[in-house]
């Protein structure tokens, strides 16, 4: 008997399935009562026989046999070894096969693109990072992404037909239901652009779009904090934003603007003018350009310069980063009171400037929050920003956003019975 270990993403999948964000997903029904539900049982990767599935679901053996056959034909499950038998031919076991399809996962930043192909379990099969200015506009950027994706598929000897879906993270606010950016400040020409339709001209599959902080929150939780259902991911870079995971689900808010912390007023803000037109915003004090502008005698402009100066031990830069951390901590203390997270993860370029921002944030959060809220609270640097796979949180999050949707019971139903239901659209 050959049992596959339960994959670590299973717990994450079961607890944080973001099924409510998609209109096509139906309310939960009795486990195993449809082929899609039967597939949900097999998603844990544990190989099971038809008899075991019949026992688990209470369905007739003949019904199970027909559904297993349909799922086998789709390639989403495969036979994985044989069970022990009391005599005669041993019964086959079946399990979810994450290699059945691939996902195109894209993380777009202000000045870079990470394009990756993953399997259905979010494992990165191949990735490439390129310099690409988001300000060059949606058609230029998305054409480059499509060209990169085709090259990666070719290297992997896959075709567009192998894709289950496309997930894209953008460095600005996105209306998640339509996949259209909404007044993104650093993305000229992108406002209202129909990203899913444009991508579907090349890859005719489900295309889901979200802001980069949300997908980084998903990826970071999936990779490093799978047992934490209440996590705040903070990106500290040119801008400052948060991805909120509450009760295992990404919280986007009514219009997708949840977590936009950069424009919360902070005590030290005074009448400092922010690019949003308001005064005293967190970003106008603790964003990388603001910190750099406050340093005299350096040529620092952005995150990269600040990281270099901090690494070189420049005392003024270190002090400025620590103060930025305190300003951030002031806003985070409010978040802690409101949301009671068990983990706050600091990511983004400035989080890798030593632990100075982290130290400042900790200082204020622990001083200003009530003991119950901080007794189990961890404030940590994003783990995915400390190793060679530093770009992977974004693409893994983008991949998970897609698989949560395309592997849901309703989507599997549509896949298996395409002519009796409306096609799944995000
Ligand atoms: Zn502002």
PDB file of N, CA, C and O and ligand atoms in Angstrom, residues 263 274 276 281, ligand 1:
ATOM      1  N   UNK A 263      -3.358  55.813   4.257  1.00  0.00           N
ATOM      2  CA  UNK A 263      -3.944  57.154   4.354  1.00  0.00           C
ATOM      3  C   UNK A 263      -4.719  57.359   5.653  1.00  0.00           C
ATOM      4  O   UNK A 263      -5.609  58.191   5.736  1.00  0.00           O
ATOM      5  N   UNK A 274      -0.059  64.789   1.775  1.00  0.00           N
ATOM      6  CA  UNK A 274       0.076  63.457   1.182  1.00  0.00           C
ATOM      7  C   UNK A 274      -0.325  63.512  -0.295  1.00  0.00           C
ATOM      8  O   UNK A 274      -1.084  64.391  -0.700  1.00  0.00           O
ATOM      9  N   UNK A 276      -2.432  61.856  -1.692  1.00  0.00           N
ATOM     10  CA  UNK A 276      -3.876  61.672  -1.836  1.00  0.00           C
ATOM     11  C   UNK A 276      -4.619  62.992  -1.678  1.00  0.00           C
ATOM     12  O   UNK A 276      -5.825  63.068  -1.918  1.00  0.00           O
ATOM     13  N   UNK A 281      -1.087  61.784   6.574  1.00  0.00           N
ATOM     14  CA  UNK A 281      -1.254  60.348   6.315  1.00  0.00           C
ATOM     15  C   UNK A 281       0.005  59.565   6.712  1.00  0.00           C
ATOM     16  O   UNK A 281       1.125  60.071   6.590  1.00  0.00           O
TER      17      UNK A 281
HETATM   18 ZN1  LIG B   1      -2.859  60.158   2.024  1.00  0.00          ZN
END
